[in-house]
Amino acid sequence: MDKIKTISRFTVLKNRSSVLENPLPFHRECFEKYGDTFRINLGKNSTWNFTRDPKAIQHILQKNQKNYHKSDLQTKDLGKYIGQGLLTSNGEIWRVHRRMIQPTFHKRKLEGLMRIMHQAIRRELQELAPGKAQDVFPVMGDLAFQVVAQSLFSADDIRSRMMRLKEITMNIQEMLVKELRMPYLSWWFQFNGEVKKHLSESEEAREILNKIVNERVASEADKDDLLDMLLGARYEDNTPMPRRQLLDEVMVLFTAGHETTANALSFTLLLLAMHTEVQEKVFQEVETIDFASENIMDELGKLKFTKQCIEETLRLYPPLFILDRIGLETDTINGIEFKKGTVWLMSFYELHRHSNFWQQPDVFMPERFDLKRKKDFSDWYFPFGAGPRMCIGNNFAMYEMVLTIAEILKKYKLQPASKKIEINPLLTLKPKTAFLNLIPR
């Protein structure tokens, strides 16, 4: 017998205004009222199962992951804008390209990018304005985007093109959020030309990227950056990726890579500003670090507590706050049978704050991620997803965040301009603003 509570379409429509602005309070209310898994019925055979049950999530993402694909929310709705890259593909297409691209993000490959990454971070941090309250979120957005751009292209003459690319990716995301949260208006978005406009922008983004790739190929330069690695990737028959596929993969790197990092960095800075003792402990750790040394990786390895602060931030404010999957065949989870085609929405935000699994779940406590204790949380901590489809750029992102936090804390004390962190859940979990006072040390 199905023990899962179902929420009616009427209830969803009744809450549509608040859900459109921020669905997380509605999710929390439903989880608290109906348990760790509940179902939303939208009518016309459209139902979504929401879960924060770690056993269900492990089953879907790890133990029986072959039975679950990404749903149309990503493969079609997002895919129509950014193409069929790792983020938006399924099945054999995904497996082949994951196998091709995975070596690009191996730790040993990333070591060669550390100098490029560090230079880009230092250049972007010049935009910080000490001595007055400043919203650091857009600065972190520009920083993360330029780090991806420099790591991909290692060129100094592409900033204006990259800023246009960033504008396009943000426009696309805002459009997609409207489509996902108001599916009943899909006909209107088609009729009024909004979808067509954003599809045109996505093609403009590809043209920008294609021109940069053509310039690289024509130069015959060996930059040893991410673009060189992607151009050098080969299928089993030793043929390279078609240009359209390569551009789709680059679009994914920009869309997924910069935004999640910018969000996490902004939340980390806000939390450090609000917890002065933790901030001081990070400063003591980074104070003597020398990133100008020959081996940046060795220096990064010393910043264990700094990394713990980021890991704790990713628990409280996971950029990937909800993840979707669809069942390919009927499956049984926790003793309940679910039919083929069941759509799952897994809430990492709720799981990471679940009182059954975390002591003081809403409190910022980086100490909980001490190496001796981290294994205690491995079954219910998924900051980068889990299973074979775990984020391919997780090491890249962590290196970038540790470098950035270290560079900022070496120069500034952080003071909060507000006592409250306000969130903005779009495709990823963002802060509404991140106003801070930066006091030179």
CSV table of C-alpha atoms in Angstrom, one decimal, residues 23-301:
chain,number,residue,atom,x,y,z
A,23,PRO,CA,9.4,27.5,-2.9
A,24,LEU,CA,11.6,26.4,0.0
A,25,PRO,CA,9.2,27.4,2.8
A,26,PHE,CA,6.5,25.5,1.1
A,27,HIS,CA,8.7,22.5,0.8
A,28,ARG,CA,9.7,22.7,4.5
A,29,GLU,CA,6.0,23.0,5.5
A,30,CYS,CA,5.1,19.9,3.5
A,31,PHE,CA,8.1,17.9,4.8
A,32,GLU,CA,7.2,18.7,8.4
A,33,LYS,CA,3.6,17.9,7.9
A,34,TYR,CA,3.7,14.9,5.6
A,35,GLY,CA,7.1,13.3,6.3
A,36,ASP,CA,10.4,12.8,4.5
A,37,THR,CA,8.7,11.9,1.2
A,38,PHE,CA,5.5,13.4,-0.3
A,39,ARG,CA,3.9,13.7,-3.6
A,40,ILE,CA,2.5,16.7,-5.5
A,41,ASN,CA,-0.3,16.1,-8.0
A,42,LEU,CA,-0.5,18.6,-10.8
A,43,GLY,CA,-3.1,16.8,-12.8
A,44,LYS,CA,-3.1,15.3,-16.2
A,45,ASN,CA,-1.0,12.4,-15.0
A,46,SER,CA,1.7,14.8,-13.8
A,47,THR,CA,3.0,14.0,-10.3
A,48,TRP,CA,6.3,14.9,-8.6
A,49,ASN,CA,7.7,13.0,-5.6
A,50,PHE,CA,9.7,15.2,-3.2
A,51,THR,CA,12.1,13.5,-0.8
A,52,ARG,CA,14.7,14.4,1.8
A,53,ASP,CA,15.1,10.7,2.8
A,54,PRO,CA,18.8,9.8,2.6
A,55,LYS,CA,18.1,6.2,1.8
A,56,ALA,CA,15.8,7.1,-1.1
A,57,ILE,CA,18.4,9.6,-2.4
A,58,GLN,CA,21.2,7.0,-2.2
A,59,HIS,CA,19.1,4.5,-3.9
A,60,ILE,CA,18.3,6.8,-6.8
A,61,LEU,CA,21.7,8.4,-7.3
A,62,GLN,CA,24.0,5.5,-6.3
A,63,LYS,CA,22.6,2.0,-5.7
A,64,ASN,CA,20.2,1.8,-8.6
A,65,GLN,CA,21.4,4.9,-10.6
A,66,LYS,CA,21.1,3.1,-13.9
A,67,ASN,CA,17.3,3.1,-13.6
A,68,TYR,CA,17.2,6.9,-13.2
A,69,HIS,CA,17.7,9.6,-15.8
A,70,LYS,CA,17.6,13.3,-15.6
A,71,SER,CA,14.0,14.4,-16.3
A,72,ASP,CA,12.8,16.8,-19.0
A,73,LEU,CA,13.4,19.7,-16.6
A,74,GLN,CA,17.0,19.5,-17.5
A,75,THR,CA,17.3,17.5,-20.7
A,76,LYS,CA,14.7,19.4,-22.6
A,77,ASP,CA,13.8,22.6,-20.7
A,78,LEU,CA,17.4,23.6,-19.9
A,79,GLY,CA,18.9,21.6,-22.9
A,80,LYS,CA,17.0,23.7,-25.4
A,81,TYR,CA,19.1,26.7,-24.2
A,82,ILE,CA,22.5,25.3,-23.4
A,83,GLY,CA,22.6,22.2,-25.6
A,84,GLN,CA,23.3,18.6,-24.9
A,85,GLY,CA,26.4,18.7,-22.7
A,86,LEU,CA,27.1,16.7,-19.5
A,87,LEU,CA,24.6,18.6,-17.5
A,88,THR,CA,21.7,18.0,-19.9
A,89,SER,CA,22.3,14.6,-21.5
A,90,ASN,CA,21.4,11.0,-20.5
A,91,GLY,CA,22.3,7.5,-21.3
A,92,GLU,CA,25.1,6.6,-23.7
A,93,ILE,CA,25.6,10.2,-24.9
A,94,TRP,CA,26.4,11.2,-21.3
A,95,ARG,CA,28.6,8.1,-20.6
A,96,VAL,CA,30.7,8.6,-23.6
A,97,HIS,CA,31.3,12.3,-23.0
A,98,ARG,CA,31.8,11.9,-19.3
A,99,ARG,CA,34.5,9.4,-20.1
A,100,MET,CA,36.1,11.8,-22.5
A,101,ILE,CA,36.0,14.9,-20.3
A,102,GLN,CA,36.7,13.3,-16.9
A,103,PRO,CA,40.5,13.3,-17.3
A,104,THR,CA,40.4,17.1,-17.9
A,105,PHE,CA,39.3,17.6,-14.3
A,106,HIS,CA,41.8,15.2,-12.7
A,107,LYS,CA,43.7,16.7,-9.8
A,108,ARG,CA,47.0,16.4,-11.6
A,109,LYS,CA,45.6,18.3,-14.6
A,110,LEU,CA,44.2,21.0,-12.4
A,111,GLU,CA,47.5,21.6,-10.8
A,112,GLY,CA,48.6,23.2,-14.0
A,113,LEU,CA,45.7,25.6,-13.9
A,114,MET,CA,46.3,26.9,-10.4
A,115,ARG,CA,48.5,29.7,-11.4
A,116,ILE,CA,46.0,30.9,-14.1
A,117,MET,CA,43.2,30.6,-11.5
A,118,HIS,CA,45.1,32.5,-8.8
A,119,GLN,CA,46.0,35.4,-11.2
A,120,ALA,CA,42.3,35.7,-12.3
A,121,ILE,CA,41.1,35.7,-8.7
A,122,ARG,CA,43.6,38.4,-7.6
A,123,ARG,CA,42.6,40.6,-10.7
A,124,GLU,CA,38.9,40.3,-9.9
A,125,LEU,CA,39.3,41.0,-6.2
A,126,GLN,CA,40.5,44.5,-7.1
A,127,GLU,CA,36.8,45.3,-7.6
A,128,LEU,CA,36.3,45.0,-3.8
A,129,ALA,CA,35.7,48.4,-2.2
A,130,PRO,CA,37.0,48.5,1.4
A,131,GLY,CA,35.7,51.0,3.9
A,132,LYS,CA,32.0,50.9,2.9
A,133,ALA,CA,29.2,48.5,2.7
A,134,GLN,CA,29.4,46.6,-0.6
A,135,ASP,CA,27.3,43.8,-2.2
A,136,VAL,CA,30.0,41.3,-2.8
A,137,PHE,CA,27.7,38.9,-4.7
A,138,PRO,CA,28.1,40.5,-8.1
A,139,VAL,CA,31.9,40.7,-7.5
A,140,MET,CA,31.9,37.0,-6.7
A,141,GLY,CA,29.8,36.4,-9.9
A,142,ASP,CA,32.3,38.2,-12.1
A,143,LEU,CA,35.2,36.5,-10.3
A,144,ALA,CA,33.9,33.0,-10.8
A,145,PHE,CA,33.0,33.7,-14.4
A,146,GLN,CA,36.4,35.1,-15.2
A,147,VAL,CA,38.1,32.2,-13.5
A,148,VAL,CA,36.2,29.8,-15.7
A,149,ALA,CA,37.0,31.9,-18.7
A,150,GLN,CA,40.7,32.2,-18.0
A,151,SER,CA,41.0,28.5,-17.1
A,152,LEU,CA,39.2,27.6,-20.3
A,153,PHE,CA,40.8,30.1,-22.7
A,154,SER,CA,43.9,31.7,-20.8
A,155,ALA,CA,43.5,34.8,-22.9
A,156,ASP,CA,43.5,38.5,-21.8
A,157,ASP,CA,41.5,39.9,-24.7
A,158,ILE,CA,38.2,38.3,-24.1
A,159,ARG,CA,36.8,40.1,-21.1
A,160,SER,CA,34.1,42.1,-23.0
A,161,ARG,CA,32.9,38.9,-24.8
A,162,MET,CA,32.8,37.0,-21.5
A,163,MET,CA,30.7,39.7,-19.9
A,164,ARG,CA,28.2,39.4,-22.7
A,165,LEU,CA,28.2,35.6,-22.3
A,166,LYS,CA,27.6,36.1,-18.6
A,167,GLU,CA,24.7,38.4,-19.3
A,168,ILE,CA,23.2,35.8,-21.7
A,169,THR,CA,23.5,32.9,-19.2
A,170,MET,CA,21.8,35.0,-16.5
A,171,ASN,CA,18.9,36.0,-18.9
A,172,ILE,CA,18.4,32.3,-19.9
A,173,GLN,CA,18.3,31.2,-16.3
A,174,GLU,CA,15.7,33.8,-15.3
A,175,MET,CA,13.6,32.7,-18.3
A,176,LEU,CA,13.9,29.0,-17.5
A,177,VAL,CA,12.9,29.6,-13.8
A,178,LYS,CA,9.7,31.3,-15.1
A,179,GLU,CA,9.0,28.3,-17.3
A,180,LEU,CA,9.6,25.7,-14.6
A,181,ARG,CA,7.6,27.5,-11.9
A,182,MET,CA,4.7,28.5,-14.1
A,183,PRO,CA,4.3,25.5,-16.5
A,184,TYR,CA,0.6,26.5,-17.0
A,185,LEU,CA,1.9,29.6,-18.9
A,186,SER,CA,4.1,27.8,-21.3
A,187,TRP,CA,1.8,28.6,-24.2
A,188,TRP,CA,2.0,32.3,-23.3
A,189,PHE,CA,5.8,32.3,-23.3
A,190,GLN,CA,5.8,30.8,-26.7
A,191,PHE,CA,3.1,33.2,-28.0
A,192,ASN,CA,4.7,36.4,-26.7
A,193,GLY,CA,8.1,35.5,-28.2
A,194,GLU,CA,10.1,35.2,-24.9
A,195,VAL,CA,11.2,31.7,-25.7
A,196,LYS,CA,12.3,32.6,-29.2
A,197,LYS,CA,14.2,35.6,-27.8
A,198,HIS,CA,16.2,33.5,-25.4
A,199,LEU,CA,16.9,30.8,-27.9
A,200,SER,CA,18.3,33.5,-30.1
A,201,GLU,CA,20.5,34.7,-27.3
A,202,SER,CA,21.8,31.1,-26.7
A,203,GLU,CA,22.8,31.0,-30.4
A,204,GLU,CA,24.6,34.3,-29.9
A,205,ALA,CA,26.5,32.7,-27.0
A,206,ARG,CA,27.6,29.8,-29.2
A,207,GLU,CA,28.8,32.3,-31.8
A,208,ILE,CA,30.9,34.1,-29.2
A,209,LEU,CA,32.5,30.8,-28.1
A,210,ASN,CA,32.9,29.4,-31.6
A,211,LYS,CA,34.9,32.5,-32.6
A,212,ILE,CA,37.2,32.1,-29.6
A,213,VAL,CA,37.7,28.4,-30.4
A,214,ASN,CA,38.4,29.3,-34.1
A,215,GLU,CA,41.0,31.8,-32.9
A,216,ARG,CA,42.7,29.1,-30.8
A,217,VAL,CA,42.8,26.5,-33.6
A,218,ALA,CA,44.1,29.1,-36.1
A,219,SER,CA,46.9,30.2,-33.7
A,220,GLU,CA,48.1,26.6,-33.2
A,221,ALA,CA,49.2,27.7,-29.7
A,222,ASP,CA,49.7,25.2,-26.9
A,223,LYS,CA,48.1,26.9,-23.8
A,224,ASP,CA,47.6,23.7,-21.7
A,225,ASP,CA,44.3,25.1,-20.5
A,226,LEU,CA,40.8,23.5,-20.4
A,227,LEU,CA,40.1,24.4,-24.0
A,228,ASP,CA,43.3,22.6,-25.1
A,229,MET,CA,42.3,19.6,-23.1
A,230,LEU,CA,38.8,19.5,-24.6
A,231,LEU,CA,40.2,20.0,-28.1
A,232,GLY,CA,42.5,17.1,-27.4
A,233,ALA,CA,39.8,14.7,-26.0
A,234,ARG,CA,39.1,11.7,-28.2
A,235,TYR,CA,36.4,9.1,-28.7
A,236,GLU,CA,37.4,5.5,-28.7
A,237,ASP,CA,37.9,5.6,-32.5
A,238,ASN,CA,40.4,8.5,-31.9
A,239,THR,CA,38.1,11.2,-33.5
A,240,PRO,CA,37.6,14.5,-31.7
A,241,MET,CA,34.3,16.0,-30.5
A,242,PRO,CA,32.2,17.7,-33.2
A,243,ARG,CA,32.4,21.4,-32.8
A,244,ARG,CA,28.7,21.8,-31.8
A,245,GLN,CA,29.3,19.2,-29.0
A,246,LEU,CA,32.4,21.0,-27.8
A,247,LEU,CA,30.5,24.3,-27.7
A,248,ASP,CA,27.7,22.6,-25.7
A,249,GLU,CA,30.2,21.3,-23.2
A,250,VAL,CA,31.8,24.8,-22.8
A,251,MET,CA,28.3,26.3,-22.3
A,252,VAL,CA,27.7,23.8,-19.5
A,253,LEU,CA,31.0,24.7,-17.9
A,254,PHE,CA,30.1,28.4,-17.9
A,255,THR,CA,26.5,27.9,-16.8
A,256,ALA,CA,27.0,25.4,-14.1
A,257,GLY,CA,30.6,26.2,-13.2
A,258,HIS,CA,30.6,29.9,-12.4
A,259,GLU,CA,27.2,30.3,-10.8
A,260,THR,CA,27.4,27.6,-8.1
A,261,THR,CA,30.9,28.8,-7.1
A,262,ALA,CA,29.8,32.5,-6.9
A,263,ASN,CA,26.8,31.5,-4.7
A,264,ALA,CA,28.9,29.4,-2.3
A,265,LEU,CA,31.6,32.1,-2.0
A,266,SER,CA,29.0,34.8,-1.2
A,267,PHE,CA,27.3,32.6,1.4
A,268,THR,CA,30.7,31.7,2.9
A,269,LEU,CA,31.8,35.4,3.2
A,270,LEU,CA,28.4,36.3,4.8
A,271,LEU,CA,28.7,33.5,7.4
A,272,LEU,CA,32.3,34.4,8.2
A,273,ALA,CA,31.3,38.0,8.7
A,274,MET,CA,28.6,36.9,11.1
A,275,HIS,CA,30.9,34.6,13.1
A,276,THR,CA,34.0,36.6,14.1
A,277,GLU,CA,35.7,33.8,16.1
A,278,VAL,CA,35.5,31.5,13.1
A,279,GLN,CA,36.8,34.3,10.8
A,280,GLU,CA,39.7,34.9,13.1
A,281,LYS,CA,40.6,31.2,13.0
A,282,VAL,CA,40.6,31.3,9.2
A,283,PHE,CA,42.8,34.4,9.2
A,284,GLN,CA,45.3,32.7,11.5
A,285,GLU,CA,45.4,29.8,9.0
A,286,VAL,CA,45.8,31.9,5.8
A,287,GLU,CA,48.0,34.7,7.2
A,288,THR,CA,51.3,33.0,6.4
A,289,ILE,CA,50.2,31.2,3.2
A,290,ASP,CA,52.3,32.1,0.2
A,291,PHE,CA,50.5,31.5,-3.1
A,292,ALA,CA,53.5,32.9,-5.0
A,293,SER,CA,55.5,29.8,-4.1
A,294,GLU,CA,56.3,27.2,-6.7
A,295,ASN,CA,53.7,24.7,-5.5
A,296,ILE,CA,50.3,26.3,-4.9
A,297,MET,CA,48.8,22.9,-4.2
A,298,ASP,CA,51.0,22.4,-1.2
A,299,GLU,CA,49.9,25.7,0.2
A,300,LEU,CA,46.2,24.9,-0.5
A,301,GLY,CA,46.7,21.6,1.4
